[in-house]
Structure formats: structure tokens, C-alpha cells
Amino acid sequence: MPTAMEIYKLLPKTNCGECKFPTCLAFAMQLANQKVALDACPHVSPEAKAALEESGAPPIRLVSFGSGDLAVKMGDETQLFRHDKTFYNPTVLGLVADDADGLDAMKAKIEEAHAMSFERVGQIMRVDSVALRHSTGSVDDFVEAVKTAAGRELPVVIMCDDAGLAAKAADACSDRKPLLYRATASNFDAMVAVAKEKSLPLVVGASTLEELTELADKAKKAGLNDLVLEPGTESLADMLVKMTAIRRAAVKNKFRPLGFPTIAILGPDMMNHMKAAMGVMKYSSALLMDDMPREMVYPLLALRQNIFTDPQVPIQVKAGLYSVGEPTDKSPVMFTTNFSLTYFTVRADIEKSKIPAWMLVVDTEGQSVMTAFAAGKLTPESVAKSIDDFQVKEKSSRNEIIIPGMVSRMSGKLAELTDMKVTVGPRESSGLPKMMKTLSS
Ligand code: SF4
């Protein structure tokens, strides 16, 4: 966003007050703080408006494709390093189905992509898109596969160098807003015309950054704003260098021709698993993979989940009294914090015991047991309050609570505040199954 003085220089400076501010400078200051919209001044010239919109745009344009709940967003990033603030839009992961393998194999790949969905720390992680590629197979198979993919939920990428065929495929999934892949120097005008006519986002590809810059600039001047950049990524090192250069140019230098999301296509090569992991970290907005077995997808999705979680906002679960299995009023009660990773780890360990239990989750603003205890967010008072708030004594007649071994120091005070028997549990939740078996016997 430009500064107030930069905005002021572009305003009419007549102080007419029609924007409801006494002076143009006052309006500029509010605009710089994003408290008002530029439209509030009816006298801004079209040139000044264009300049202000351009300078106020995010360094990397937000580009989306797909429709409905599973539509995906790419770009709109503002940081070079995640620890400076956060990354916003997780790398889109897609599986490529190639018509060289025939229609049945393509349909199987579409189903495979839809089945790649996992739950981790209470969140659903999934492969986000399916790409249909025309290479050496039948044109009819290709279009049929696009139609099949359009009938499913995941966003679609149309991979085809022939603009005429790309247009036909786009018509086969016109209400799904597919991503068109791709315009290069050899098909540039025809592919840009298809993307413009159908209002679709377009991948622009080149083997050097200079050529990529030139093509992206040309596409923008032709009226296309929703672009995705594909630099050639021959080797792991090449991919790292080019993706970093694009991100740095966009975020640090505000170099508009490279201010778009990026994409990399990874063929069936073991090295590509490493490329995929690196792409998630630095800095691919989308990765399309020819081959990614389920056992490789899960760690990749977990990595993505970690990288795209706001480091200042821990993933939390709701505080409350949870049942594990089908507990009764004779079942044991234990507590932990509402940091997701802690909650799911403790819960899994309780489940391993096969003994139904009550699990009290105390609100510690998403901090783990030791962190919350050290920060004063997990105290005997806060645990006693949770016992009251979530009516633990009404649910369990044992009048006993098991506390994490790491906070054994709170046992005396907690017993005093609650009139409950306080049993110190193991320091690590992995010790819970053994301990619970002792309790129940
Ligand atoms: Fe200035 Fe425009 Fe506000 Fe008038 S309406 S005071 S010209 S900013």
C-alpha cells in the first residue's frame, strides 16, 4: 500500500470535502490506513486511480480456479519468509492424468486424486486438483476425461499446447473455471485469445526468467490479469533458484511482471518427490505431479499444513469435556490443553488403552501443557474452573482427575480447589494406556 504522501500527490488537492474529510491530505491518510475506499473521492482522475490501484495491489496476485467449496486460491502472498508473518494460500497439489495412458487410466487417476484425503490434527488435508494432459493419446479420450473430471468435485487443469483443443476442452467444463496450461512463445497469441474469450486463468511458461518476464508482461498488456508463471525447473537447484528469484522479485522489489503465482510440473521421477517438498517450502503456488503414491502424498500434505499454518496462531480445538469411546460415570477423567497436536496425541494414546474415558480440554489459547504452565495459562484455578464449567462431577462419580505428569506441582492446590482426588499421570501421554489399565483393574 502506498504511503499517505504518495496517495496525496495523486489526489486533486482541492479540499472540496465531498469525501466527508476536510482536506485531501486527511483523506489520503485514511486511505493509506485502509479505513476508506478510493471511490469515496469522485474527483480522482482515471490515471491516478489506475496508479493507486496498481500500487495498492498485493505483490503477488491472487488467482483462483475451480468452482464451489473446493475452488482453490494461489498467490496473494506478502512474505519472503514464513516467520516474518505467515503464508496464506497453501500450495495447490494436483495429480496429472495423461491421455497417452488411455481413457480408463485417466478416469482411474481422477478417482485416485479424489480419494487422496486425510485427517490430521482435526483438519482435512487433501490433493486439491486433477490435471488432464493431452500428449500422444486420442483427442476424444482427452476431451472425455475432461468431461469426467468436470463431473467430479476437484478443480480441473487443462494441459494442452494446441489452443483449438484447449478451447474445446474448456467448453467441456465451462462452468468449472479450469486453469489453462499453457501459453509459450510458440502458441502465445492463440492461447491468450482462448483464455481471454473464456475468462480463464492461464499458465505462461518459458525456460528462462527473462523470457517468462517478457511473456507475462505481454499477456498482461493483452488484457489478461489472472496469470500463473511456470519457469523451467530442470533440476532441484534450478527450481529453487528460479522460484526464489520470482518470489524475491515480486515481494521485495515489487516487480509486477513476476507478481503472479507459480506452478511446477513434476514427472514420474523419485527426485520429484524432493522437488515437491521443496516446492511447498519455496515457493510453488501449485505443483502438478504425474506420479505421487499415497505414502508420499501424506508427508507432503503434512509438510504443507505446517508451512501454511500461521506461526502466531496455534491450531486449537474447542475447550470442553470430550468422550473417548463410550464413557460412563465410572470412567476415568483426565485433562489436557486445547493445543491441537497435544489433544490428538493424548486422545490417540487414550484410545490405545481401549478403556472409555472423559477427556477435559482446558483452554490455554492453543498452548501445549508445559508452555501454558510456564506462561501461567494453565493453573490449578483454570483447571478447577473448567471442571465446573463443563460439569465434570456430573458426568463422572469417581471424583478423581488424572493430570499430566509434567504439571504434578499443581496437584495439591487442585485437590484443595476441587475436593477431588488428584492422580498424577505419566509425563508423556504414551504412558497412559499402561496407567489406565492399572486404574481400571
Ligand atoms: Fe480531496 Fe477528493 Fe476529498 Fe475532495 S473528495 S477533499 S478532492 S479527496
Tab-separated table of C-alpha atoms and ligand atoms in Angstrom:
chain	number	residue	atom	x	y	z
A	1	MET	CA	0.000	0.000	0.000
A	2	PRO	CA	1.402	3.465	-0.847
A	3	THR	CA	2.044	5.958	1.930
A	4	ALA	CA	-0.313	8.857	2.695
A	5	MET	CA	2.030	11.308	0.970
A	6	GLU	CA	2.281	9.134	-2.141
A	7	ILE	CA	-1.511	8.983	-2.294
A	8	TYR	CA	-1.862	12.712	-1.609
A	9	LYS	CA	0.340	13.551	-4.585
A	10	LEU	CA	-2.153	11.802	-6.862
A	11	LEU	CA	-5.296	13.446	-5.427
A	12	PRO	CA	-6.828	16.657	-6.892
A	13	LYS	CA	-5.764	18.731	-3.825
A	14	THR	CA	-8.876	20.937	-3.987
A	15	ASN	CA	-10.014	20.146	-0.419
A	16	CYS	CA	-13.624	20.146	-1.612
A	17	GLY	CA	-14.775	17.899	1.245
A	18	GLU	CA	-17.062	15.689	-0.834
A	19	CYS	CA	-15.315	12.597	0.546
A	20	LYS	CA	-16.522	13.693	4.023
A	21	PHE	CA	-12.962	14.594	5.036
A	22	PRO	CA	-11.985	18.271	5.359
A	23	THR	CA	-8.835	18.007	3.217
A	24	CYS	CA	-7.327	15.781	0.560
A	25	LEU	CA	-4.456	15.036	2.963
A	26	ALA	CA	-6.869	13.807	5.639
A	27	PHE	CA	-8.499	11.562	3.053
A	28	ALA	CA	-5.075	10.287	1.908
A	29	MET	CA	-4.188	9.354	5.487
A	30	GLN	CA	-7.404	7.387	5.922
A	31	LEU	CA	-6.888	5.670	2.577
A	32	ALA	CA	-3.323	4.692	3.496
A	33	ASN	CA	-4.710	3.073	6.648
A	34	GLN	CA	-7.358	1.297	4.564
A	35	LYS	CA	-10.159	2.976	6.521
A	36	VAL	CA	-11.913	4.318	3.384
A	37	ALA	CA	-12.177	3.279	-0.252
A	38	LEU	CA	-10.712	5.301	-3.103
A	39	ASP	CA	-14.205	5.547	-4.625
A	40	ALA	CA	-15.167	7.971	-1.844
A	41	CYS	CA	-13.429	10.717	-3.810
A	42	PRO	CA	-15.400	11.366	-7.015
A	43	HIS	CA	-12.697	13.587	-8.497
A	44	VAL	CA	-9.746	11.186	-8.815
A	45	SER	CA	-8.540	11.111	-12.422
A	46	PRO	CA	-8.582	7.746	-14.227
A	47	GLU	CA	-4.766	7.863	-14.429
A	48	ALA	CA	-4.390	8.486	-10.692
A	49	LYS	CA	-6.951	5.763	-9.976
A	50	ALA	CA	-5.065	3.238	-12.113
A	51	ALA	CA	-1.761	4.212	-10.464
A	52	LEU	CA	-3.198	3.905	-6.960
A	53	GLU	CA	-4.888	0.579	-7.665
A	54	GLU	CA	-1.653	-0.747	-9.141
A	55	SER	CA	0.488	0.364	-6.211
A	56	GLY	CA	-2.080	-0.883	-3.687
A	57	ALA	CA	-2.346	-4.346	-5.251
A	58	PRO	CA	-0.712	-7.282	-3.393
A	59	PRO	CA	2.820	-8.083	-4.614
A	60	ILE	CA	1.625	-11.483	-5.842
A	61	ARG	CA	-1.766	-11.503	-7.485
A	62	LEU	CA	-4.477	-13.769	-6.092
A	63	VAL	CA	-5.509	-16.234	-8.792
A	64	SER	CA	-8.146	-18.907	-8.287
A	65	PHE	CA	-9.571	-21.759	-10.286
A	66	GLY	CA	-12.287	-24.345	-9.807
A	67	SER	CA	-15.790	-23.763	-8.504
A	68	GLY	CA	-17.793	-24.488	-5.381
A	69	ASP	CA	-16.387	-25.347	-1.958
A	70	LEU	CA	-13.229	-26.943	-3.352
A	71	ALA	CA	-12.157	-23.995	-5.556
A	72	VAL	CA	-8.511	-23.185	-4.883
A	73	LYS	CA	-6.605	-19.930	-4.425
A	74	MET	CA	-2.997	-19.251	-5.320
A	75	GLY	CA	-0.722	-16.306	-4.624
A	76	ASP	CA	-1.709	-13.237	-2.572
A	77	GLU	CA	1.454	-13.809	-0.541
A	78	THR	CA	3.242	-10.893	1.052
A	79	GLN	CA	6.252	-12.503	2.732
A	80	LEU	CA	9.519	-13.981	1.622
A	81	PHE	CA	9.926	-15.861	4.881
A	82	ARG	CA	7.093	-17.521	6.753
A	83	HIS	CA	8.461	-16.496	10.161
A	84	ASP	CA	8.117	-12.801	9.199
A	85	LYS	CA	4.327	-13.149	9.318
A	86	THR	CA	2.617	-16.084	7.621
A	87	PHE	CA	1.963	-17.666	4.254
A	88	TYR	CA	-1.685	-17.567	3.210
A	89	ASN	CA	-2.658	-19.853	0.347
A	90	PRO	CA	-1.313	-23.414	0.581
A	91	THR	CA	0.440	-24.868	-2.443
A	92	VAL	CA	-2.200	-26.471	-4.656
A	93	LEU	CA	-1.350	-30.131	-5.226
A	94	GLY	CA	-2.704	-31.924	-8.286
A	95	LEU	CA	-2.385	-35.295	-9.981
A	96	VAL	CA	-1.817	-35.426	-13.737
A	97	ALA	CA	-3.729	-37.897	-15.923
A	98	ASP	CA	-2.141	-38.260	-19.376
A	99	ASP	CA	-4.090	-39.379	-22.430
A	100	ALA	CA	-1.103	-41.482	-23.534
A	101	ASP	CA	-2.279	-43.953	-20.869
A	102	GLY	CA	-5.801	-44.239	-22.319
A	103	LEU	CA	-9.210	-43.144	-21.073
A	104	ASP	CA	-9.631	-45.841	-18.417
A	105	ALA	CA	-6.320	-44.966	-16.798
A	106	MET	CA	-7.235	-41.278	-16.869
A	107	LYS	CA	-10.546	-41.968	-15.174
A	108	ALA	CA	-8.758	-44.080	-12.554
A	109	LYS	CA	-6.345	-41.183	-11.907
A	110	ILE	CA	-9.263	-38.795	-11.439
A	111	GLU	CA	-10.698	-41.145	-8.799
A	112	GLU	CA	-7.264	-41.579	-7.206
A	113	ALA	CA	-6.941	-37.798	-6.806
A	114	HIS	CA	-10.382	-37.579	-5.186
A	115	ALA	CA	-9.526	-40.398	-2.775
A	116	MET	CA	-6.355	-38.698	-1.528
A	117	SER	CA	-7.828	-37.092	1.555
A	118	PHE	CA	-6.571	-37.447	5.124
A	119	GLU	CA	-7.378	-36.078	8.553
A	120	ARG	CA	-4.610	-34.642	10.708
A	121	VAL	CA	-4.945	-32.636	13.937
A	122	GLY	CA	-8.633	-32.248	13.228
A	123	GLN	CA	-8.152	-30.782	9.746
A	124	ILE	CA	-8.824	-32.388	6.380
A	125	MET	CA	-5.767	-32.411	4.123
A	126	ARG	CA	-6.287	-33.377	0.509
A	127	VAL	CA	-4.975	-33.349	-3.030
A	128	ASP	CA	-6.658	-30.283	-4.487
A	129	SER	CA	-6.941	-30.684	-8.226
A	130	VAL	CA	-6.774	-33.008	-11.183
A	131	ALA	CA	-4.917	-32.142	-14.383
A	132	LEU	CA	-5.796	-33.679	-17.753
A	133	ARG	CA	-2.943	-33.672	-20.249
A	134	HIS	CA	-3.093	-34.209	-23.992
A	135	SER	CA	0.160	-35.728	-25.214
A	136	THR	CA	0.227	-38.698	-27.609
A	137	GLY	CA	-3.216	-40.119	-26.910
A	138	SER	CA	-6.571	-39.685	-28.580
A	139	VAL	CA	-8.153	-36.239	-28.661
A	140	ASP	CA	-11.541	-37.823	-27.962
A	141	ASP	CA	-10.185	-39.582	-24.866
A	142	PHE	CA	-8.711	-36.307	-23.669
A	143	VAL	CA	-11.980	-34.389	-24.014
A	144	GLU	CA	-13.939	-37.263	-22.486
A	145	ALA	CA	-11.594	-37.289	-19.489
A	146	VAL	CA	-12.067	-33.521	-19.071
A	147	LYS	CA	-15.837	-34.083	-19.050
A	148	THR	CA	-15.438	-36.839	-16.437
A	149	ALA	CA	-13.297	-34.601	-14.230
A	150	ALA	CA	-15.787	-31.755	-14.645
A	151	GLY	CA	-18.473	-34.062	-13.258
A	152	ARG	CA	-16.476	-34.508	-10.041
A	153	GLU	CA	-15.604	-32.004	-7.331
A	154	LEU	CA	-11.900	-31.212	-7.667
A	155	PRO	CA	-10.795	-28.196	-9.722
A	156	VAL	CA	-9.529	-29.057	-13.203
A	157	VAL	CA	-6.356	-28.107	-15.080
A	158	ILE	CA	-6.424	-28.430	-18.871
A	159	MET	CA	-2.931	-29.267	-20.126
A	160	CYS	CA	-2.673	-28.868	-23.852
A	161	ASP	CA	-0.410	-26.854	-26.185
A	162	ASP	CA	-2.973	-26.725	-29.003
A	163	ALA	CA	-5.173	-23.666	-28.465
A	164	GLY	CA	-8.054	-25.073	-30.529
A	165	LEU	CA	-8.176	-28.247	-28.480
A	166	ALA	CA	-7.756	-26.269	-25.253
A	167	ALA	CA	-10.831	-24.223	-26.214
A	168	LYS	CA	-12.805	-27.406	-26.891
A	169	ALA	CA	-11.740	-28.883	-23.538
A	170	ALA	CA	-12.582	-25.630	-21.754
A	171	ASP	CA	-16.080	-25.762	-23.253
A	172	ALA	CA	-16.431	-29.290	-21.868
A	173	CYS	CA	-16.019	-27.920	-18.329
A	174	SER	CA	-17.081	-24.313	-18.845
A	175	ASP	CA	-18.896	-23.938	-15.510
A	176	ARG	CA	-15.904	-25.258	-13.528
A	177	LYS	CA	-13.468	-22.379	-14.231
A	178	PRO	CA	-10.494	-24.602	-15.176
A	179	LEU	CA	-6.870	-23.452	-15.231
A	180	LEU	CA	-5.476	-23.383	-18.788
A	181	TYR	CA	-1.965	-24.763	-19.231
A	182	ARG	CA	-0.150	-23.168	-21.101
A	183	ALA	CA	0.945	-20.287	-23.313
A	184	THR	CA	4.537	-20.402	-24.556
A	185	ALA	CA	6.373	-18.421	-27.219
A	186	SER	CA	5.144	-20.867	-29.868
A	187	ASN	CA	1.376	-20.660	-29.166
A	188	PHE	CA	1.184	-17.407	-27.268
A	189	ASP	CA	-1.340	-15.359	-29.253
A	190	ALA	CA	-3.768	-18.238	-29.819
A	191	MET	CA	-3.697	-19.415	-26.178
A	192	VAL	CA	-4.060	-15.881	-24.795
A	193	ALA	CA	-7.068	-15.408	-27.102
A	194	VAL	CA	-8.708	-18.574	-25.692
A	195	ALA	CA	-8.075	-17.509	-22.086
A	196	LYS	CA	-9.474	-14.034	-22.788
A	197	GLU	CA	-12.533	-15.278	-24.632
A	198	LYS	CA	-13.387	-17.771	-21.884
A	199	SER	CA	-12.213	-15.581	-18.957
A	200	LEU	CA	-9.926	-18.301	-17.626
A	201	PRO	CA	-6.673	-18.117	-15.687
A	202	LEU	CA	-3.698	-19.034	-17.856
A	203	VAL	CA	-0.276	-20.560	-17.191
A	204	VAL	CA	2.547	-18.816	-19.031
A	205	GLY	CA	5.667	-20.923	-19.449
A	206	ALA	CA	9.263	-20.251	-20.519
A	207	SER	CA	12.638	-21.801	-19.830
A	208	THR	CA	14.367	-18.594	-18.750
A	209	LEU	CA	13.212	-15.903	-16.354
A	210	GLU	CA	13.881	-13.219	-18.965
A	211	GLU	CA	11.573	-14.878	-21.471
A	212	LEU	CA	8.996	-15.561	-18.765
A	213	THR	CA	9.011	-11.892	-17.750
A	214	GLU	CA	8.557	-10.855	-21.365
A	215	LEU	CA	5.636	-13.240	-21.952
A	216	ALA	CA	3.878	-12.377	-18.680
A	217	ASP	CA	4.179	-8.675	-19.476
A	218	LYS	CA	2.827	-9.263	-22.983
A	219	ALA	CA	-0.122	-11.284	-21.638
A	220	LYS	CA	-0.925	-8.523	-19.153
A	221	LYS	CA	-0.811	-5.891	-21.871
A	222	ALA	CA	-3.176	-8.095	-23.883
A	223	GLY	CA	-5.660	-7.746	-21.025
A	224	LEU	CA	-5.056	-10.971	-19.073
A	225	ASN	CA	-4.592	-10.457	-15.361
A	226	ASP	CA	-5.030	-13.961	-13.971
A	227	LEU	CA	-1.696	-15.500	-14.860
A	228	VAL	CA	0.337	-18.315	-13.339
A	229	LEU	CA	4.066	-18.482	-14.079
A	230	GLU	CA	5.876	-21.669	-14.994
A	231	PRO	CA	9.639	-21.272	-15.045
A	232	GLY	CA	11.569	-24.251	-16.432
A	233	THR	CA	12.592	-26.396	-13.471
A	234	GLU	CA	15.122	-28.869	-14.865
A	235	SER	CA	16.844	-29.772	-11.617
A	236	LEU	CA	16.209	-29.335	-7.911
A	237	ALA	CA	18.736	-26.491	-7.803
A	238	ASP	CA	17.263	-24.855	-10.911
A	239	MET	CA	13.786	-24.987	-9.390
A	240	LEU	CA	14.968	-23.486	-6.092
A	241	VAL	CA	16.873	-20.670	-7.814
A	242	LYS	CA	14.060	-19.716	-10.185
A	243	MET	CA	11.192	-19.971	-7.696
A	244	THR	CA	13.173	-17.916	-5.163
A	245	ALA	CA	14.117	-15.306	-7.778
A	246	ILE	CA	10.457	-14.892	-8.789
A	247	ARG	CA	9.267	-14.588	-5.187
A	248	ARG	CA	12.032	-12.159	-4.296
A	249	ALA	CA	11.389	-10.019	-7.387
A	250	ALA	CA	7.657	-9.865	-6.618
A	251	VAL	CA	7.740	-9.372	-2.843
A	252	LYS	CA	10.943	-7.427	-2.252
A	253	ASN	CA	11.264	-5.456	-5.477
A	254	LYS	CA	7.550	-5.171	-6.328
A	255	PHE	CA	8.424	-6.244	-9.856
A	256	ARG	CA	4.930	-6.510	-11.344
A	257	PRO	CA	5.640	-8.721	-14.394
A	258	LEU	CA	6.614	-11.523	-11.969
A	259	GLY	CA	3.925	-10.724	-9.384
A	260	PHE	CA	1.898	-13.867	-10.080
A	261	PRO	CA	1.560	-17.337	-8.521
A	262	THR	CA	3.924	-20.028	-9.786
A	263	ILE	CA	3.482	-23.611	-10.899
A	264	ALA	CA	5.815	-26.588	-11.431
A	265	ILE	CA	5.058	-29.835	-13.228
A	266	LEU	CA	6.769	-32.882	-11.750
A	267	GLY	CA	7.086	-36.039	-13.834
A	268	PRO	CA	7.423	-39.656	-12.657
A	269	ASP	CA	10.878	-39.476	-11.116
A	270	MET	CA	11.909	-40.196	-7.500
A	271	MET	CA	13.773	-36.885	-7.442
A	272	ASN	CA	10.432	-35.185	-7.989
A	273	HIS	CA	9.287	-36.176	-4.513
A	274	MET	CA	12.084	-33.981	-3.208
A	275	LYS	CA	11.169	-31.260	-5.683
A	276	ALA	CA	7.595	-31.395	-4.429
A	277	ALA	CA	8.696	-30.965	-0.794
A	278	MET	CA	10.956	-28.085	-1.760
A	279	GLY	CA	8.216	-26.528	-3.879
A	280	VAL	CA	5.880	-26.465	-0.880
A	281	MET	CA	8.521	-24.636	1.140
A	282	LYS	CA	9.997	-22.409	-1.602
A	283	TYR	CA	7.794	-21.164	-3.383
A	284	SER	CA	5.462	-23.052	-5.716
A	285	SER	CA	1.855	-21.922	-5.636
A	286	ALA	CA	0.849	-25.135	-7.424
A	287	LEU	CA	2.515	-28.490	-8.055
A	288	LEU	CA	1.159	-30.955	-10.585
A	289	MET	CA	2.525	-34.476	-10.235
A	290	ASP	CA	2.438	-37.328	-12.708
A	291	ASP	CA	3.005	-39.845	-10.021
A	292	MET	CA	2.728	-39.445	-6.291
A	293	PRO	CA	1.997	-42.598	-4.309
A	294	ARG	CA	-0.268	-42.252	-1.295
A	295	GLU	CA	2.616	-42.845	1.111
A	296	MET	CA	4.413	-39.831	-0.377
A	297	VAL	CA	1.336	-37.621	-0.515
A	298	TYR	CA	0.629	-37.806	3.225
A	299	PRO	CA	4.014	-36.396	4.361
A	300	LEU	CA	3.773	-33.778	1.636
A	301	LEU	CA	0.346	-32.694	2.851
A	302	ALA	CA	1.564	-32.676	6.470
A	303	LEU	CA	4.523	-30.501	5.433
A	304	ARG	CA	2.151	-28.144	3.623
A	305	GLN	CA	-0.106	-27.982	6.654
A	306	ASN	CA	2.843	-26.988	8.834
A	307	ILE	CA	4.275	-24.416	6.431
A	308	PHE	CA	0.917	-22.738	5.820
A	309	THR	CA	-0.171	-22.560	9.453
A	310	ASP	CA	0.110	-19.094	10.936
A	311	PRO	CA	3.091	-19.417	13.321
A	312	GLN	CA	1.481	-16.889	15.673
A	313	VAL	CA	-1.848	-18.733	15.873
A	314	PRO	CA	-1.551	-22.322	17.114
A	315	ILE	CA	-4.086	-24.783	15.771
A	316	GLN	CA	-6.635	-25.222	18.529
A	317	VAL	CA	-9.534	-27.449	19.438
A	318	LYS	CA	-12.546	-26.196	21.344
A	319	ALA	CA	-12.327	-26.423	25.114
A	320	GLY	CA	-14.833	-28.841	26.655
A	321	LEU	CA	-15.391	-32.320	28.026
A	322	TYR	CA	-14.874	-34.911	25.313
A	323	SER	CA	-15.814	-38.558	25.437
A	324	VAL	CA	-13.277	-41.106	24.230
A	325	GLY	CA	-15.160	-44.282	23.439
A	326	GLU	CA	-18.409	-44.557	25.403
A	327	PRO	CA	-17.549	-43.480	28.923
A	328	THR	CA	-19.917	-43.893	31.873
A	329	ASP	CA	-19.998	-42.222	35.284
A	330	LYS	CA	-17.409	-44.796	36.435
A	331	SER	CA	-14.918	-43.887	33.700
A	332	PRO	CA	-11.679	-42.033	34.484
A	333	VAL	CA	-11.307	-38.303	33.775
A	334	MET	CA	-8.087	-36.658	32.642
A	335	PHE	CA	-7.241	-33.236	31.338
A	336	THR	CA	-5.008	-31.730	28.711
A	337	THR	CA	-4.799	-28.421	26.829
A	338	ASN	CA	-6.517	-27.229	23.666
A	339	PHE	CA	-3.352	-27.224	21.508
A	340	SER	CA	-4.460	-29.471	18.634
A	341	LEU	CA	-1.334	-31.552	18.438
A	342	THR	CA	-1.455	-32.225	22.181
A	343	TYR	CA	-5.167	-33.015	22.085
A	344	PHE	CA	-4.903	-35.523	19.239
A	345	THR	CA	-1.779	-37.162	20.660
A	346	VAL	CA	-3.344	-37.633	24.098
A	347	ARG	CA	-6.621	-38.788	22.588
A	348	ALA	CA	-4.862	-41.380	20.417
A	349	ASP	CA	-2.988	-42.682	23.474
A	350	ILE	CA	-6.217	-42.985	25.478
A	351	GLU	CA	-7.817	-44.837	22.552
A	352	LYS	CA	-4.903	-47.278	22.559
A	353	SER	CA	-5.881	-48.344	26.090
A	354	LYS	CA	-9.329	-49.379	24.791
A	355	ILE	CA	-10.743	-48.039	28.060
A	356	PRO	CA	-13.505	-45.422	27.646
A	357	ALA	CA	-12.640	-42.140	29.367
A	358	TRP	CA	-13.599	-38.492	29.777
A	359	MET	CA	-11.087	-36.017	28.408
A	360	LEU	CA	-11.283	-32.481	29.760
A	361	VAL	CA	-9.760	-29.945	27.365
A	362	VAL	CA	-8.724	-26.738	29.108
A	363	ASP	CA	-8.485	-23.501	27.104
A	364	THR	CA	-4.826	-22.421	27.097
A	365	GLU	CA	-5.074	-20.328	23.887
A	366	GLY	CA	-3.663	-23.237	21.928
A	367	GLN	CA	-0.507	-23.723	24.002
A	368	SER	CA	0.893	-27.108	24.955
A	369	VAL	CA	0.951	-28.302	28.577
A	370	MET	CA	4.424	-27.127	29.577
A	371	THR	CA	4.284	-23.873	27.585
A	372	ALA	CA	0.898	-22.983	29.047
A	373	PHE	CA	2.003	-23.912	32.578
A	374	ALA	CA	5.155	-21.782	32.285
A	375	ALA	CA	3.137	-18.875	30.840
A	376	GLY	CA	0.553	-19.026	33.627
A	377	LYS	CA	-2.226	-20.046	31.234
A	378	LEU	CA	-2.612	-23.494	32.804
A	379	THR	CA	-3.133	-23.115	36.543
A	380	PRO	CA	-4.987	-25.047	39.265
A	381	GLU	CA	-7.592	-22.266	39.106
A	382	SER	CA	-8.121	-22.554	35.338
A	383	VAL	CA	-8.410	-26.343	35.574
A	384	ALA	CA	-10.855	-26.081	38.517
A	385	LYS	CA	-12.923	-23.580	36.535
A	386	SER	CA	-13.029	-25.953	33.546
A	387	ILE	CA	-14.139	-28.779	35.851
A	388	ASP	CA	-17.046	-26.574	36.938
A	389	ASP	CA	-17.816	-25.081	33.525
A	390	PHE	CA	-18.002	-28.450	31.786
A	391	GLN	CA	-19.792	-30.216	34.687
A	392	VAL	CA	-17.194	-32.924	35.133
A	393	LYS	CA	-18.586	-34.022	38.506
A	394	GLU	CA	-21.997	-34.616	36.975
A	395	LYS	CA	-20.536	-36.867	34.296
A	396	SER	CA	-18.208	-38.921	36.479
A	397	SER	CA	-18.869	-40.142	40.007
A	398	ARG	CA	-15.247	-41.203	40.586
A	399	ASN	CA	-14.418	-37.738	41.976
A	400	GLU	CA	-10.909	-38.177	40.617
A	401	ILE	CA	-8.918	-36.351	37.943
A	402	ILE	CA	-5.731	-37.546	36.277
A	403	ILE	CA	-3.328	-34.709	35.499
A	404	PRO	CA	-0.316	-34.659	33.150
A	405	GLY	CA	2.883	-35.712	34.950
A	406	MET	CA	4.610	-32.541	33.725
A	407	VAL	CA	2.354	-30.387	35.911
A	408	SER	CA	2.436	-32.573	39.017
A	409	ARG	CA	3.208	-29.403	41.005
A	410	MET	CA	-0.394	-28.271	40.712
A	411	SER	CA	-1.802	-31.427	42.328
A	412	GLY	CA	-2.066	-30.106	45.911
A	413	LYS	CA	-3.741	-26.830	45.015
A	414	LEU	CA	-6.061	-28.514	42.519
A	415	ALA	CA	-7.189	-31.048	45.134
A	416	GLU	CA	-7.859	-28.187	47.547
A	417	LEU	CA	-9.885	-26.211	44.981
A	418	THR	CA	-11.967	-29.106	43.685
A	419	ASP	CA	-12.237	-31.590	46.564
A	420	MET	CA	-11.279	-34.240	44.063
A	421	LYS	CA	-8.652	-36.937	44.285
A	422	VAL	CA	-5.819	-35.787	42.005
A	423	THR	CA	-3.774	-38.545	40.429
A	424	VAL	CA	-0.544	-37.626	38.688
A	425	GLY	CA	-0.365	-39.287	35.301
A	426	PRO	CA	2.710	-40.103	33.206
A	427	ARG	CA	4.986	-37.309	31.929
A	428	GLU	CA	4.365	-38.463	28.350
A	429	SER	CA	0.884	-39.424	27.200
A	430	SER	CA	2.344	-42.590	25.645
A	431	GLY	CA	2.368	-43.922	29.222
A	432	LEU	CA	-1.405	-43.512	29.586
A	433	PRO	CA	-2.543	-46.933	28.281
A	434	LYS	CA	-0.397	-48.754	30.864
A	435	MET	CA	-1.546	-46.475	33.651
A	436	MET	CA	-5.215	-46.698	32.700
A	437	LYS	CA	-5.117	-50.477	32.767
A	438	THR	CA	-3.917	-50.216	36.366
A	439	LEU	CA	-6.758	-47.839	37.200
A	440	SER	CA	-9.479	-49.986	35.818
A	441	SER	CA	-8.363	-53.172	37.486
B	1	SF4	FE1	-9.895	15.894	-1.939
B	1	SF4	FE2	-11.374	14.169	-3.305
B	1	SF4	FE3	-11.856	14.526	-0.732
B	1	SF4	FE4	-12.410	16.485	-2.452
B	1	SF4	S1	-13.365	14.463	-2.367
B	1	SF4	S2	-11.382	16.657	-0.444
B	1	SF4	S3	-10.790	16.209	-3.920
B	1	SF4	S4	-10.004	13.710	-1.624
